[in-house]
Amino acid sequence: MGRREWAKWWESVTEWTPEDVWTDFLGKRRKYERVKEELLGTDLLPVLRKALADGDSSYAVFSLVEEEAGDRPELFRELVPDLYPYTLSLGPPGIFSRRALRALSRPGTPHAELAPLVAATLRDEVTDVFAMRALAMLLEDVNDLTLLARWREAALTSPDEDVRELPDEYPESEYPPPDAPQEP
């Protein structure tokens, strides 16, 4: 874009009223919804898996899963193994990937897809205080009290002192395992 075109564009943008901006926003939102529907009509999983593996467009995947999980849970549940490594971060990727997995949650339904992944983490990462904290956050977010109880047991027996302190933040009294007797 040359200097003259840029100046013309800048002038047109600065003359926009809030109503113009709102109308433009609505038009772009409708276009986004159309493109998203086209995307959802394709063989999407390989593309999403590649995006997660590459990492450069992972936030777009997190957003799509969060938006569409309620309508297409069977499709997005297949991505759980690809999303899971991101959830073990305390930073933004962890936050957004946990939100995506929370969108796939159904109250009272255990996460069969998560169980083997959590078991591997409890076996391999039990001394990583950051991964263990992020895992507890995930299990709380998806409300899987069975897996949270397993996490608590593993954390309490960890060789790492900092990890052993984590269960204090997720006491059994507040997060009872499903088979625990309920207090009146």
Short mmCIF file of C-alpha atoms in Angstrom, two decimals:
data_model
loop_
_atom_site.label_atom_id
_atom_site.label_comp_id
_atom_site.label_asym_id
_atom_site.label_seq_id
_atom_site.Cartn_x
_atom_site.Cartn_y
_atom_site.Cartn_z
CA MET A 1 0.00 0.00 0.00
CA GLY A 2 1.50 3.28 -1.07
CA ARG A 3 1.59 6.42 1.03
CA ARG A 4 -1.35 7.97 -0.82
CA GLU A 5 -3.53 4.84 -0.47
CA TRP A 6 -2.59 4.57 3.18
CA ALA A 7 -3.56 8.20 3.80
CA LYS A 8 -6.89 7.68 2.04
CA TRP A 9 -7.54 4.53 4.07
CA TRP A 10 -6.61 6.27 7.33
CA GLU A 11 -8.92 9.16 6.54
CA SER A 12 -11.80 6.79 5.83
CA VAL A 13 -11.20 4.86 9.06
CA THR A 14 -11.03 7.95 11.25
CA GLU A 15 -14.34 9.16 9.87
CA TRP A 16 -16.19 6.07 11.04
CA THR A 17 -18.93 6.56 13.55
CA PRO A 18 -19.65 4.02 16.27
CA GLU A 19 -22.63 2.87 14.19
CA ASP A 20 -20.34 2.27 11.20
CA VAL A 21 -17.97 0.25 13.33
CA TRP A 22 -20.88 -1.75 14.78
CA THR A 23 -22.25 -2.50 11.32
CA ASP A 24 -18.79 -3.55 10.16
CA PHE A 25 -18.43 -5.79 13.23
CA LEU A 26 -21.77 -7.48 12.55
CA GLY A 27 -20.84 -8.11 8.93
CA LYS A 28 -17.51 -9.65 9.89
CA ARG A 29 -19.18 -11.72 12.59
CA ARG A 30 -21.67 -13.13 10.06
CA LYS A 31 -18.80 -13.92 7.70
CA TYR A 32 -16.91 -15.64 10.52
CA GLU A 33 -19.97 -17.78 11.33
CA ARG A 34 -20.34 -18.78 7.65
CA VAL A 35 -16.67 -19.71 7.34
CA LYS A 36 -16.81 -21.61 10.64
CA GLU A 37 -19.80 -23.64 9.42
CA GLU A 38 -17.91 -24.45 6.21
CA LEU A 39 -14.92 -25.52 8.27
CA LEU A 40 -17.05 -27.70 10.55
CA GLY A 41 -18.45 -29.43 7.46
CA THR A 42 -14.99 -30.70 6.48
CA ASP A 43 -12.73 -33.44 7.82
CA LEU A 44 -11.53 -31.14 10.54
CA LEU A 45 -9.60 -33.35 12.97
CA PRO A 46 -6.35 -33.68 10.98
CA VAL A 47 -6.22 -29.91 10.49
CA LEU A 48 -6.84 -29.21 14.18
CA ARG A 49 -4.31 -31.83 15.27
CA LYS A 50 -1.69 -30.27 12.99
CA ALA A 51 -2.49 -26.81 14.35
CA LEU A 52 -2.03 -28.07 17.91
CA ALA A 53 1.18 -29.91 17.03
CA ASP A 54 2.62 -26.84 15.31
CA GLY A 55 1.47 -24.62 18.18
CA ASP A 56 1.21 -21.44 16.14
CA SER A 57 -2.59 -21.49 15.87
CA SER A 58 -3.39 -23.42 19.04
CA TYR A 59 -5.43 -20.54 20.49
CA ALA A 60 -7.75 -20.69 17.48
CA VAL A 61 -8.27 -24.40 18.18
CA PHE A 62 -8.95 -23.72 21.88
CA SER A 63 -11.50 -21.08 20.91
CA LEU A 64 -13.22 -23.29 18.34
CA VAL A 65 -13.49 -26.19 20.78
CA GLU A 66 -14.85 -23.92 23.50
CA GLU A 67 -17.44 -22.43 21.13
CA GLU A 68 -18.57 -25.66 19.48
CA ALA A 69 -18.05 -28.40 22.08
CA GLY A 70 -21.66 -28.31 23.21
CA ASP A 71 -22.96 -28.94 19.69
CA ARG A 72 -20.31 -31.44 18.57
CA PRO A 73 -18.86 -33.12 21.66
CA GLU A 74 -18.14 -36.42 19.89
CA LEU A 75 -15.95 -34.62 17.34
CA PHE A 76 -13.97 -32.60 19.83
CA ARG A 77 -13.56 -35.41 22.39
CA GLU A 78 -11.20 -36.99 19.87
CA LEU A 79 -8.92 -33.98 20.38
CA VAL A 80 -8.55 -34.49 24.14
CA PRO A 81 -5.14 -36.25 23.83
CA ASP A 82 -3.92 -33.39 21.62
CA LEU A 83 -5.25 -30.67 23.95
CA TYR A 84 -4.10 -32.32 27.16
CA PRO A 85 -0.37 -31.40 27.07
CA TYR A 86 -1.34 -27.73 26.88
CA THR A 87 -3.43 -28.04 30.06
CA LEU A 88 -0.32 -28.80 32.12
CA SER A 89 0.89 -25.22 31.71
CA LEU A 90 0.09 -22.50 34.23
CA GLY A 91 0.40 -19.84 31.52
CA PRO A 92 -2.13 -18.69 28.91
CA PRO A 93 -2.00 -21.91 26.82
CA GLY A 94 -2.95 -23.86 29.94
CA ILE A 95 -5.75 -21.49 30.84
CA PHE A 96 -7.34 -21.54 27.40
CA SER A 97 -6.91 -25.28 26.87
CA ARG A 98 -8.50 -26.00 30.27
CA ARG A 99 -11.42 -23.78 29.27
CA ALA A 100 -11.77 -25.81 26.07
CA LEU A 101 -11.83 -29.09 28.00
CA ARG A 102 -14.27 -27.64 30.51
CA ALA A 103 -16.59 -26.88 27.58
CA LEU A 104 -16.53 -30.61 26.77
CA SER A 105 -17.55 -31.51 30.32
CA ARG A 106 -20.91 -32.88 31.27
CA PRO A 107 -21.94 -32.59 34.92
CA GLY A 108 -21.44 -35.88 36.72
CA THR A 109 -19.89 -37.59 33.70
CA PRO A 110 -16.36 -38.90 34.17
CA HIS A 111 -13.82 -38.12 31.50
CA ALA A 112 -12.86 -41.50 30.08
CA GLU A 113 -10.52 -39.74 27.63
CA LEU A 114 -8.65 -38.05 30.47
CA ALA A 115 -8.12 -41.07 32.73
CA PRO A 116 -5.12 -42.61 30.87
CA LEU A 117 -3.56 -39.18 30.30
CA VAL A 118 -3.89 -38.29 33.98
CA ALA A 119 -2.48 -41.69 34.99
CA ALA A 120 0.59 -41.09 32.80
CA THR A 121 1.07 -37.62 34.27
CA LEU A 122 0.78 -38.95 37.82
CA ARG A 123 3.40 -41.55 36.96
CA ASP A 124 5.81 -39.30 35.01
CA GLU A 125 5.31 -35.76 36.34
CA VAL A 126 4.64 -36.33 40.03
CA THR A 127 7.71 -34.28 40.97
CA ASP A 128 6.85 -31.32 38.70
CA VAL A 129 5.04 -28.89 40.97
CA PHE A 130 3.84 -26.74 38.05
CA ALA A 131 2.41 -29.64 36.06
CA MET A 132 0.77 -31.07 39.17
CA ARG A 133 -0.80 -27.72 40.06
CA ALA A 134 -2.08 -27.28 36.50
CA LEU A 135 -3.45 -30.83 36.52
CA ALA A 136 -5.37 -30.14 39.73
CA MET A 137 -6.79 -26.99 38.14
CA LEU A 138 -7.92 -29.02 35.12
CA LEU A 139 -9.57 -31.71 37.23
CA GLU A 140 -11.33 -29.06 39.28
CA ASP A 141 -12.44 -27.27 36.09
CA VAL A 142 -13.93 -30.42 34.58
CA ASN A 143 -15.27 -31.47 38.00
CA ASP A 144 -13.80 -34.97 37.85
CA LEU A 145 -13.63 -35.77 41.55
CA THR A 146 -12.52 -39.36 40.95
CA LEU A 147 -9.42 -38.25 39.06
CA LEU A 148 -8.87 -35.43 41.56
CA ALA A 149 -8.81 -38.03 44.37
CA ARG A 150 -6.16 -40.01 42.44
CA TRP A 151 -4.21 -36.79 41.94
CA ARG A 152 -4.41 -36.06 45.67
CA GLU A 153 -3.07 -39.55 46.54
CA ALA A 154 -0.17 -39.20 44.09
CA ALA A 155 0.66 -35.68 45.25
CA LEU A 156 0.69 -36.70 48.92
CA THR A 157 3.24 -39.44 48.18
CA SER A 158 5.41 -37.39 45.82
CA PRO A 159 9.13 -37.23 46.59
CA ASP A 160 8.88 -33.47 46.01
CA GLU A 161 7.98 -31.48 49.13
CA ASP A 162 6.30 -28.67 47.15
CA VAL A 163 4.07 -31.18 45.37
CA ARG A 164 3.12 -32.78 48.70
CA GLU A 165 1.79 -29.39 49.86
CA LEU A 166 -0.54 -28.95 46.85
CA PRO A 167 -3.40 -31.12 48.20
CA ASP A 168 -3.89 -28.54 50.97
CA GLU A 169 -5.34 -26.30 48.24
CA TYR A 170 -7.81 -29.02 47.19
CA PRO A 171 -8.96 -30.54 50.49
CA GLU A 172 -11.00 -33.70 50.41
CA SER A 173 -13.66 -31.94 52.49
CA GLU A 174 -14.31 -29.55 49.58
CA TYR A 175 -13.67 -32.05 46.79
CA PRO A 176 -14.87 -35.42 48.11
CA PRO A 177 -14.40 -38.48 45.91
CA PRO A 178 -17.73 -39.68 44.51
CA ASP A 179 -17.71 -42.81 46.69
CA ALA A 180 -16.97 -40.90 49.91
CA PRO A 181 -19.83 -40.67 52.43
CA GLN A 182 -21.44 -37.25 52.40
CA GLU A 183 -21.60 -35.31 55.66
CA PRO A 184 -25.07 -34.12 56.72
#
